[in-house]
Backbone as a chain_set.jsonl record, in Angstrom:
{"seq": "MSNYLVFTARFVCYWAIGSLFLVGCTSATVNKSPTSISNESPVPNTVDSSTEAYVDWRLDMLDQVNEVRTENGVSAVELCESLNKVAQNYALEMQETENFSHTGVDGSEIGDRATRGGYKWRAISENIAMGYTDVESVMGGWINSPGHFKNLVSDRVSHAGFGKADSSLQADVYWVQNFGTGGIC", "coords": {"N": [[24.859, -2.879, 31.788], [23.361, -5.456, 29.908], [20.141, -7.129, 30.255], [18.86, -10.184, 29.309], [16.167, -11.92, 28.255], [14.677, -14.817, 27.088], [11.769, -15.839, 25.668], [10.911, -18.609, 24.661], [8.511, -19.958, 23.831], [6.951, -18.033, 22.594], [8.647, -16.786, 20.912], [9.694, -14.284, 21.348], [11.808, -11.711, 22.227], [13.114, -9.826, 24.841], [14.964, -6.954, 25.458], [16.816, -5.102, 27.579], [18.339, -2.055, 28.269], [19.332, 0.039, 30.505], [16.995, 2.533, 30.506], [16.085, 2.045, 28.032], [14.245, 0.027, 25.832], [13.842, -2.816, 23.828], [11.691, -4.747, 21.827], [10.761, -7.527, 20.017], [11.865, -9.645, 18.466], [11.105, -11.41, 16.344], [10.775, -13.285, 13.358], [9.585, -12.663, 10.072], [6.218, -13.663, 9.611], [4.483, -16.203, 7.889], [1.383, -16.129, 6.462], [-0.908, -18.469, 5.942], [-3.474, -19.234, 6.272], [-5.828, -17.084, 6.979], [-8.028, -17.381, 8.638], [-8.187, -17.501, 11.356], [-8.035, -14.973, 12.175], [-9.517, -12.202, 13.735], [-12.635, -10.728, 12.99], [-13.127, -8.068, 13.556], [-14.04, -4.591, 13.481], [-12.29, -2.206, 11.302], [-9.145, -0.719, 12.2], [-9.4, 2.452, 13.752], [-8.839, 5.49, 12.016], [-6.483, 7.223, 13.233], [-4.257, 8.631, 12.49], [-2.56, 11.54, 11.448], [-1.468, 12.268, 8.583], [-0.726, 14.536, 7.315], [0.876, 16.439, 8.576], [3.994, 18.157, 8.844], [5.981, 17.193, 10.611], [5.278, 14.565, 10.831], [5.832, 13.484, 8.275], [8.588, 14.094, 8.005], [10.085, 12.457, 10.097], [9.303, 9.876, 9.482], [10.091, 9.534, 6.848], [12.849, 9.804, 7.184], [13.294, 7.535, 8.795], [12.573, 5.559, 6.941], [14.474, 5.95, 4.925], [16.803, 5.197, 6.445], [16.161, 2.556, 7.023], [16.128, 1.493, 4.436], [18.714, 1.94, 3.654], [20.125, 0.184, 5.297], [19.074, -2.205, 4.414], [19.922, -2.179, 1.701], [22.705, -2.25, 2.023], [22.925, -4.839, 2.793], [22.226, -6.298, 0.717], [19.502, -6.515, 0.031], [16.363, -5.776, -1.359], [14.895, -2.549, -1.445], [12.253, -1.323, 0.812], [8.924, -0.044, 0.483], [7.217, 2.746, 1.7], [4.174, 2.295, 3.386], [0.942, 3.34, 3.714], [-1.257, 2.173, 4.968], [0.045, 0.363, 6.733], [1.535, 2.212, 8.161], [-0.517, 3.515, 9.568], [-1.516, 1.339, 11.174], [0.795, 0.822, 12.653], [1.222, 3.314, 13.898], [-1.202, 3.612, 15.397], [-0.839, 1.468, 17.148], [1.518, 2.108, 18.527], [0.496, 4.36, 19.889], [-1.503, 3.114, 21.488], [0.114, 1.414, 23.089], [1.514, 3.401, 24.522], [-0.615, 4.762, 25.82], [-1.776, 2.723, 27.419], [0.443, 1.791, 28.729], [1.393, -0.678, 28.08], [3.83, -2.439, 27.104], [4.449, -4.358, 24.74], [4.201, -7.05, 22.3], [1.821, -8.134, 22.165], [-1.331, -6.916, 22.206], [-3.464, -5.05, 24.433], [-5.974, -6.048, 24.027], [-5.431, -8.601, 23.346], [-4.513, -8.947, 20.794], [-2.223, -9.597, 18.085], [0.461, -8.744, 15.847], [-0.398, -9.638, 13.239], [-3.19, -9.729, 13.54], [-3.753, -6.993, 14.061], [-2.759, -5.78, 11.696], [-4.534, -6.953, 9.767], [-7.008, -5.962, 10.679], [-6.54, -3.36, 10.168], [-6.787, -3.234, 7.441], [-4.821, -4.318, 5.849], [-4.048, -6.87, 3.847], [-2.184, -9.261, 4.498], [0.618, -11.458, 3.481], [3.007, -12.032, 4.563], [4.274, -10.812, 7.613], [5.781, -8.745, 10.079], [7.043, -7.327, 13.094], [8.687, -4.696, 14.876], [9.287, -3.312, 18.022], [9.998, -0.642, 20.244], [11.113, 1.253, 23.139], [11.751, 4.347, 24.729], [13.826, 5.419, 23.299], [15.014, 8.51, 21.813], [15.13, 9.525, 19.295], [15.048, 8.879, 15.618], [17.468, 7.975, 14.691], [18.772, 6.856, 16.983], [16.931, 4.825, 17.799], [16.945, 3.22, 15.57], [19.612, 2.405, 15.587], [19.55, 0.832, 17.915], [17.816, -1.256, 17.06], [19.284, -2.241, 14.926], [21.487, -3.355, 16.168], [20.465, -5.532, 17.458], [20.051, -8.852, 17.081], [17.479, -10.225, 16.37], [15.761, -8.129, 15.675], [17.198, -6.927, 13.719], [17.057, -9.023, 11.823], [14.433, -8.796, 11.067], [14.476, -6.241, 9.886], [16.034, -6.698, 7.552], [14.793, -8.672, 6.149], [14.037, -10.561, 3.335], [11.553, -11.253, 2.626], [9.667, -9.301, 2.701], [8.007, -6.304, 1.414], [6.908, -3.887, 2.028], [6.689, -1.179, 4.426], [5.773, 0.215, 7.554], [5.494, 2.77, 9.956], [5.381, 3.827, 13.399], [5.103, 6.173, 16.011], [4.895, 7.263, 19.347], [4.896, 9.915, 21.435], [4.928, 12.136, 24.242], [4.6, 15.142, 26.044], [3.855, 14.684, 28.528], [4.804, 12.254, 29.312], [7.777, 10.447, 29.758], [8.705, 8.45, 28.135], [9.238, 7.35, 24.848], [7.456, 5.611, 22.438], [7.975, 3.219, 19.905], [7.214, 1.812, 16.749], [7.782, -0.588, 14.197], [6.435, -1.874, 11.288], [6.574, -4.518, 9.02], [5.725, -5.875, 5.894], [4.231, -7.966, 3.358], [2.176, -8.407, 0.451], [-0.179, -7.021, 1.022], [-2.328, -4.176, 0.252], [-1.406, -0.865, -0.184]], "CA": [[24.844, -4.223, 31.291], [22.044, -5.853, 29.399], [19.404, -8.231, 30.692], [18.316, -10.788, 28.127], [15.322, -13.007, 28.601], [14.116, -15.329, 25.897], [10.542, -16.565, 25.896], [10.873, -19.434, 23.414], [7.189, -20.312, 23.427], [6.374, -16.958, 21.792], [9.647, -16.369, 20.041], [9.795, -12.859, 21.611], [12.899, -11.447, 23.166], [13.135, -8.535, 25.526], [16.344, -6.543, 25.756], [16.765, -3.827, 28.363], [19.593, -1.339, 28.574], [18.913, 1.192, 31.232], [15.628, 2.833, 30.247], [15.794, 1.773, 26.602], [13.781, -1.293, 25.624], [13.562, -3.345, 22.468], [10.962, -5.953, 21.809], [10.358, -7.841, 18.677], [12.821, -10.444, 17.756], [10.426, -12.471, 15.631], [11.011, -13.064, 11.947], [8.341, -12.497, 9.352], [5.272, -14.832, 9.698], [3.75, -16.41, 6.613], [-0.107, -16.352, 6.71], [-1.528, -19.398, 4.943], [-4.927, -19.273, 6.486], [-6.258, -16.041, 7.807], [-9.34, -17.655, 9.229], [-8.107, -17.289, 12.799], [-7.946, -13.543, 12.426], [-10.718, -11.557, 14.132], [-13.383, -9.927, 11.987], [-13.491, -6.83, 14.172], [-14.0, -3.456, 12.61], [-10.99, -1.729, 11.016], [-8.563, 0.204, 13.138], [-9.725, 3.782, 13.422], [-7.78, 6.328, 11.404], [-6.091, 8.297, 14.146], [-3.032, 9.182, 12.028], [-2.701, 12.765, 10.675], [-0.303, 12.207, 7.75], [-0.5, 15.796, 6.626], [1.797, 17.304, 9.317], [5.399, 18.096, 8.42], [6.778, 16.322, 11.479], [4.91, 13.189, 10.517], [6.499, 13.172, 7.048], [9.992, 14.136, 8.221], [10.654, 11.428, 10.805], [9.024, 8.617, 8.747], [10.984, 9.454, 5.64], [14.201, 9.529, 7.715], [13.348, 6.123, 9.148], [12.508, 4.795, 5.664], [15.832, 6.096, 4.372], [17.726, 4.43, 7.227], [15.867, 1.113, 6.857], [16.504, 1.01, 3.135], [20.187, 1.933, 3.596], [20.554, -1.061, 5.904], [18.687, -3.289, 3.483], [20.752, -2.162, 0.471], [23.998, -2.706, 2.469], [22.836, -6.266, 3.114], [21.817, -7.013, -0.522], [18.026, -6.764, 0.021], [15.578, -4.676, -2.054], [14.235, -1.494, -0.563], [10.809, -1.438, 1.052], [8.221, 1.207, 0.275], [6.365, 3.187, 2.879], [2.818, 1.912, 3.23], [0.105, 4.109, 4.555], [-2.035, 1.326, 5.833], [0.927, -0.168, 7.802], [1.81, 3.375, 8.974], [-1.685, 3.696, 10.427], [-1.492, 0.247, 12.136], [1.958, 1.057, 13.518], [0.947, 4.538, 14.751], [-2.205, 3.303, 16.385], [-0.323, 0.536, 18.205], [2.359, 2.967, 19.383], [-0.402, 5.204, 20.824], [-2.095, 2.172, 22.432], [1.121, 1.039, 24.104], [1.741, 4.547, 25.44], [-1.757, 5.018, 26.723], [-2.022, 1.614, 28.343], [1.741, 1.37, 29.321], [1.535, -2.167, 27.819], [4.969, -2.561, 26.157], [4.391, -5.843, 24.418], [3.77, -7.365, 20.985], [0.433, -8.517, 22.37], [-2.134, -5.771, 22.633], [-4.365, -5.284, 25.646], [-7.135, -6.877, 23.629], [-4.942, -9.953, 22.988], [-4.143, -8.993, 19.444], [-0.838, -9.727, 17.58], [0.669, -7.9, 14.665], [-1.271, -10.117, 12.117], [-4.544, -9.264, 13.863], [-3.84, -5.55, 13.892], [-2.61, -5.436, 10.261], [-5.71, -7.306, 9.125], [-8.083, -5.015, 11.07], [-6.171, -2.041, 9.488], [-7.028, -3.279, 6.02], [-3.61, -4.845, 5.149], [-4.179, -8.332, 3.68], [-0.807, -9.65, 4.359], [1.112, -12.825, 3.316], [4.1, -12.044, 5.56], [4.203, -9.601, 8.491], [6.623, -8.754, 11.295], [6.93, -6.063, 13.941], [9.753, -4.286, 15.814], [8.882, -2.291, 18.877], [11.136, -0.104, 21.13], [10.649, 2.298, 23.987], [12.737, 5.12, 25.449], [14.759, 6.161, 22.411], [14.55, 9.838, 21.589], [15.078, 9.912, 17.83], [15.118, 7.832, 14.667], [18.826, 7.397, 14.601], [19.065, 6.053, 18.151], [16.157, 3.641, 17.851], [17.459, 2.343, 14.503], [20.848, 1.804, 16.141], [19.184, -0.279, 18.817], [17.25, -2.41, 16.265], [20.312, -2.815, 14.042], [22.381, -4.108, 16.971], [19.748, -6.593, 18.063], [19.88, -9.885, 16.0], [16.139, -10.491, 15.909], [15.263, -6.914, 15.044], [17.977, -6.804, 12.394], [16.506, -9.959, 10.91], [13.119, -8.167, 10.522], [14.832, -5.174, 9.055], [16.643, -7.139, 6.259], [14.108, -9.837, 5.574], [13.72, -10.518, 1.888], [10.161, -11.679, 2.447], [8.742, -8.081, 2.865], [8.224, -5.231, 0.477], [6.229, -2.731, 2.523], [6.961, -0.765, 5.829], [4.997, 1.297, 8.231], [6.236, 3.235, 11.247], [4.646, 4.57, 14.38], [5.804, 6.777, 17.129], [4.06, 8.001, 20.256], [5.57, 10.606, 22.503], [4.081, 13.081, 24.926], [5.301, 15.898, 27.022], [3.419, 14.173, 29.921], [5.49, 11.008, 29.566], [9.241, 10.506, 29.356], [9.077, 7.356, 27.21], [8.739, 7.389, 23.417], [7.165, 4.303, 21.901], [8.259, 3.176, 18.472], [6.786, 0.532, 16.146], [7.988, -0.775, 12.81], [5.757, -3.02, 10.753], [7.062, -4.925, 7.751], [4.804, -6.892, 5.363], [4.076, -8.159, 1.94], [0.859, -9.037, 0.05], [-1.292, -6.083, 1.241], [-2.51, -2.999, -0.542], [-1.024, 0.272, 0.599]], "C": [[23.471, -4.594, 30.889], [21.434, -7.105, 30.11], [18.751, -8.863, 29.397], [17.486, -11.954, 28.483], [14.714, -13.557, 27.217], [12.845, -16.168, 26.274], [10.333, -17.416, 24.613], [9.471, -19.822, 22.978], [6.555, -19.256, 22.493], [7.404, -16.378, 20.848], [9.86, -14.804, 20.169], [10.941, -12.661, 22.487], [12.781, -10.005, 23.666], [14.594, -8.199, 25.828], [16.222, -5.189, 26.439], [18.129, -3.369, 28.581], [19.182, -0.051, 29.28], [17.446, 1.401, 31.021], [15.24, 2.618, 28.821], [15.418, 0.29, 26.409], [13.486, -1.64, 24.211], [12.777, -4.597, 22.655], [10.661, -6.261, 20.393], [11.245, -8.689, 17.805], [12.169, -11.635, 17.024], [10.61, -12.223, 14.141], [9.561, -13.012, 11.35], [7.507, -13.782, 9.405], [4.578, -14.974, 8.436], [2.286, -16.789, 7.046], [-0.631, -17.21, 5.64], [-3.012, -19.498, 5.095], [-5.322, -18.199, 7.509], [-7.54, -16.206, 8.565], [-9.327, -17.386, 10.697], [-8.062, -15.858, 13.105], [-9.323, -13.034, 12.757], [-11.345, -10.778, 13.046], [-13.828, -8.625, 12.596], [-13.427, -5.735, 13.203], [-12.566, -2.911, 12.437], [-10.507, -0.804, 12.143], [-8.95, 1.624, 12.809], [-8.537, 4.603, 12.913], [-7.474, 7.492, 12.372], [-4.755, 8.974, 13.708], [-3.275, 10.43, 11.168], [-1.387, 12.741, 9.863], [0.054, 13.549, 7.068], [0.512, 16.738, 7.313], [3.237, 17.044, 8.856], [6.233, 17.174, 9.275], [6.506, 14.88, 11.215], [5.761, 12.7, 9.334], [8.021, 13.11, 7.354], [10.586, 12.882, 8.912], [10.399, 9.989, 10.149], [9.895, 8.45, 7.581], [12.43, 9.189, 6.086], [14.297, 8.122, 8.14], [13.443, 5.197, 7.861], [13.886, 4.799, 5.01], [16.818, 5.233, 5.147], [17.467, 2.919, 7.087], [16.399, 0.723, 5.468], [18.077, 1.095, 2.957], [20.756, 0.644, 4.207], [20.221, -2.24, 5.04], [19.552, -3.373, 2.272], [22.177, -2.644, 0.874], [24.053, -4.197, 2.636], [22.271, -7.014, 1.851], [20.342, -7.326, -0.637], [17.41, -5.516, -0.616], [15.006, -3.775, -0.989], [12.787, -1.794, -0.313], [10.208, -0.059, 0.669], [7.311, 1.507, 1.474], [4.878, 2.9, 2.45], [1.91, 2.602, 4.209], [-0.703, 3.268, 5.461], [-1.221, 0.657, 7.02], [1.372, 0.996, 8.684], [0.692, 3.57, 10.017], [-1.695, 2.61, 11.515], [-0.353, 0.502, 13.123], [1.705, 2.227, 14.461], [-0.1, 4.249, 15.778], [-1.708, 2.371, 17.429], [0.658, 1.266, 19.121], [1.584, 3.791, 20.388], [-1.003, 4.312, 21.843], [-1.145, 1.783, 23.535], [1.422, 2.173, 25.031], [0.571, 4.771, 26.364], [-2.014, 4.007, 27.739], [-0.784, 1.214, 29.139], [1.862, -0.104, 29.22], [2.628, -2.237, 26.705], [5.116, -3.976, 25.789], [3.933, -5.978, 22.911], [2.199, -7.759, 21.067], [-0.331, -7.35, 22.94], [-2.98, -6.08, 23.883], [-5.6, -6.129, 25.344], [-6.717, -8.312, 23.172], [-4.445, -10.061, 21.511], [-2.626, -9.047, 19.197], [-0.769, -8.885, 16.392], [-0.271, -8.383, 13.482], [-2.682, -9.617, 12.328], [-4.677, -7.813, 13.492], [-3.662, -5.105, 12.404], [-3.92, -5.793, 9.448], [-6.89, -6.316, 9.39], [-7.784, -3.633, 10.421], [-6.292, -2.09, 8.019], [-5.819, -3.846, 5.236], [-3.705, -6.33, 5.092], [-2.864, -8.976, 3.421], [-0.566, -11.198, 4.093], [2.234, -13.086, 4.338], [4.013, -10.782, 6.392], [5.173, -9.768, 9.643], [6.586, -7.382, 11.892], [8.185, -5.879, 14.808], [9.096, -3.206, 16.687], [10.034, -1.836, 19.832], [10.452, 0.977, 22.037], [11.853, 3.007, 24.618], [13.779, 5.827, 24.569], [14.221, 7.462, 21.98], [14.423, 10.24, 20.179], [15.292, 8.671, 16.918], [16.518, 7.178, 14.665], [19.153, 6.479, 15.785], [18.238, 4.751, 18.166], [16.624, 2.656, 16.673], [18.702, 1.653, 14.927], [20.602, 0.66, 17.056], [18.695, -1.519, 18.026], [18.346, -3.023, 15.393], [21.248, -3.717, 14.946], [21.688, -5.223, 17.76], [19.449, -7.65, 17.006], [18.401, -10.062, 15.537], [15.574, -9.266, 15.202], [15.929, -6.708, 13.688], [17.455, -7.794, 11.398], [15.252, -9.434, 10.262], [13.473, -7.11, 9.545], [15.361, -5.588, 7.64], [15.998, -8.403, 5.678], [13.757, -9.601, 4.102], [12.328, -10.901, 1.565], [9.14, -10.485, 2.514], [9.075, -7.05, 1.855], [7.629, -3.886, 0.928], [6.719, -2.459, 4.005], [6.025, 0.223, 6.252], [5.576, 1.591, 9.511], [5.201, 4.009, 12.081], [5.454, 5.035, 15.51], [4.776, 7.521, 18.016], [4.917, 8.617, 21.327], [4.695, 11.677, 23.043], [4.952, 13.846, 25.866], [4.943, 15.46, 28.417], [4.137, 12.87, 30.275], [6.896, 11.075, 29.074], [9.548, 9.513, 28.281], [8.404, 7.638, 25.831], [8.569, 5.947, 23.016], [7.317, 4.251, 20.423], [7.797, 1.823, 17.998], [7.208, 0.587, 14.678], [7.241, -2.024, 12.385], [6.296, -3.299, 9.356], [6.108, -5.986, 7.184], [4.921, -6.98, 3.806], [2.704, -8.734, 1.691], [-0.324, -8.003, 0.257], [-1.245, -4.93, 0.276], [-2.215, -1.794, 0.343], [-1.828, 1.464, 0.206]], "O": [[22.497, -4.105, 31.461], [22.165, -8.013, 30.505], [18.191, -8.164, 28.552], [18.026, -12.94, 28.984], [14.316, -12.78, 26.35], [12.905, -17.077, 27.102], [9.687, -16.999, 23.652], [9.271, -20.007, 21.777], [5.696, -19.6, 21.681], [7.05, -15.529, 20.031], [10.169, -14.134, 19.183], [11.075, -13.398, 23.463], [12.381, -9.104, 22.929], [15.348, -9.01, 26.364], [15.598, -4.263, 25.921], [19.003, -4.122, 29.012], [18.709, 0.872, 28.618], [16.674, 0.497, 31.338], [14.132, 2.988, 28.431], [16.186, -0.597, 26.781], [12.931, -0.83, 23.467], [13.1, -5.428, 23.503], [10.335, -5.361, 19.618], [11.362, -8.49, 16.596], [12.673, -12.755, 17.104], [10.603, -11.073, 13.702], [8.55, -13.267, 12.003], [8.052, -14.876, 9.257], [4.092, -13.98, 7.895], [2.065, -17.661, 7.887], [-0.799, -16.75, 4.51], [-3.726, -19.815, 4.144], [-5.174, -18.376, 8.718], [-8.079, -15.23, 9.087], [-10.372, -17.063, 11.261], [-8.05, -15.522, 14.289], [-10.267, -13.429, 12.072], [-10.634, -10.198, 12.226], [-14.859, -8.1, 12.175], [-12.808, -5.899, 12.152], [-11.719, -3.12, 13.305], [-11.281, -0.216, 12.898], [-8.838, 2.001, 11.642], [-7.396, 4.417, 13.337], [-8.094, 8.554, 12.337], [-4.195, 9.78, 14.451], [-4.102, 10.394, 10.256], [-0.334, 13.135, 10.365], [1.038, 13.638, 6.332], [0.953, 17.717, 6.71], [3.636, 15.924, 8.535], [7.091, 16.452, 8.766], [7.397, 14.042, 11.354], [6.342, 11.617, 9.397], [8.667, 12.133, 6.975], [11.514, 12.288, 8.363], [11.209, 9.071, 10.287], [10.4, 7.358, 7.32], [13.149, 8.432, 5.435], [15.326, 7.501, 7.875], [14.239, 4.264, 7.76], [14.389, 3.755, 4.593], [17.633, 4.567, 4.509], [18.398, 2.115, 7.039], [17.069, -0.303, 5.349], [18.641, 0.349, 2.156], [21.732, 0.085, 3.707], [21.005, -3.183, 4.942], [19.904, -4.465, 1.827], [22.79, -3.388, 0.109], [25.14, -4.774, 2.622], [21.9, -8.186, 1.924], [19.955, -8.279, -1.314], [17.871, -4.39, -0.433], [14.697, -4.157, 0.14], [12.14, -2.451, -1.129], [10.921, 0.938, 0.557], [6.749, 0.626, 2.124], [4.439, 3.219, 1.345], [2.086, 2.465, 5.42], [-0.842, 3.599, 6.639], [-1.743, 0.439, 8.114], [1.575, 0.786, 9.88], [0.961, 3.764, 11.202], [-1.871, 2.942, 12.687], [-0.559, 0.397, 14.332], [1.946, 2.136, 15.665], [0.078, 4.604, 16.943], [-2.15, 2.488, 18.572], [0.64, 1.075, 20.337], [1.951, 3.905, 21.558], [-1.033, 4.692, 23.013], [-1.481, 1.801, 24.719], [1.576, 1.952, 26.232], [0.752, 4.952, 27.568], [-2.435, 4.343, 28.846], [-0.872, 0.43, 30.084], [2.365, -0.754, 30.136], [2.327, -2.102, 25.518], [5.83, -4.731, 26.449], [3.333, -5.049, 22.37], [1.465, -7.678, 20.083], [-0.019, -6.853, 24.022], [-3.154, -7.229, 24.288], [-6.176, -6.799, 26.202], [-7.534, -9.096, 22.69], [-4.022, -11.127, 21.063], [-1.846, -8.583, 20.029], [-1.778, -8.349, 15.934], [-0.866, -7.538, 12.813], [-3.312, -9.129, 11.389], [-5.562, -7.422, 12.73], [-4.329, -4.181, 11.937], [-4.339, -5.034, 8.573], [-7.625, -5.914, 8.487], [-8.701, -2.853, 10.168], [-5.951, -1.115, 7.349], [-5.856, -3.826, 4.006], [-3.491, -7.017, 6.091], [-2.472, -9.21, 2.278], [-1.387, -12.057, 4.417], [2.38, -14.18, 4.883], [3.681, -9.734, 5.838], [5.35, -10.885, 10.128], [6.153, -6.411, 11.271], [8.672, -6.84, 15.404], [8.435, -2.303, 16.174], [10.923, -2.624, 20.153], [9.387, 1.508, 21.722], [12.84, 2.372, 24.99], [14.51, 6.705, 25.027], [13.01, 7.552, 21.778], [13.701, 11.184, 19.856], [15.658, 7.591, 17.38], [16.655, 5.954, 14.639], [19.755, 5.423, 15.592], [18.767, 3.692, 18.502], [16.662, 1.438, 16.845], [18.872, 0.459, 14.68], [21.303, -0.351, 17.026], [19.102, -2.65, 18.29], [18.324, -4.229, 15.15], [21.73, -4.745, 14.471], [22.301, -5.8, 18.659], [18.659, -7.383, 16.1], [18.162, -10.037, 14.329], [14.935, -9.427, 14.163], [15.299, -6.368, 12.686], [17.397, -7.474, 10.211], [15.033, -9.603, 9.063], [12.873, -7.036, 8.472], [15.134, -4.874, 6.663], [16.577, -9.095, 4.84], [13.242, -8.549, 3.724], [11.922, -10.895, 0.403], [7.929, -10.676, 2.396], [10.229, -6.891, 1.457], [7.834, -2.866, 0.27], [7.103, -3.387, 4.716], [5.507, 1.007, 5.457], [6.135, 0.694, 10.143], [4.322, 4.706, 11.576], [6.398, 4.368, 15.934], [3.932, 8.277, 17.535], [5.602, 7.902, 22.059], [3.771, 12.107, 22.352], [5.913, 13.316, 26.424], [5.623, 15.808, 29.382], [4.082, 12.43, 31.423], [7.17, 11.711, 28.057], [10.537, 9.671, 27.564], [7.257, 8.067, 25.704], [9.469, 5.136, 23.238], [6.84, 5.146, 19.725], [7.94, 0.818, 18.693], [7.044, 1.599, 13.997], [7.367, -3.085, 12.997], [6.455, -2.36, 8.575], [5.718, -6.904, 7.906], [5.589, -6.201, 3.126], [2.126, -9.427, 2.528], [-1.381, -8.187, -0.348], [-0.257, -4.725, -0.429], [-2.703, -1.703, 1.469], [-1.646, 2.544, 0.768]]}, "num_chains": 1, "name": "protein.A"}
């Protein structure tokens, strides 16, 4: 059975089914004044996009995201390297700190992380999940969650970036999807 807690003040919902967790039921946020965003240095480039495994799962996820978008009458998104780096770095951070939340250990939110990563967004949203073993299963979880689905099919975004952190030392796999518009990829 699922437990469902809604934190209305932050518009974030947590959904737990066994050891599978989804977080991120927020719709895209419109940034009208980025002055509240920290001017910290850019997110370090810890993503190695040259490996075959990197390409394979991200392209699989992009195909599945765009299939869902097309089925719902929304234009496809394009894979954005800067959002990939932001998503990957955040997946790694959540794994390393065991902080499964939209709020980073430094207090950052998706808008902060995207800006630090060099993506000058007008709209941005994030889906996160933990415990799913492959793209198909995590996509199924997000598709069956109303808030995550809303992010997947938002007509306000044109770019996507994906992150995944898994380790033989930990059982949990951390997943991140970032969706945005306005930035340079």
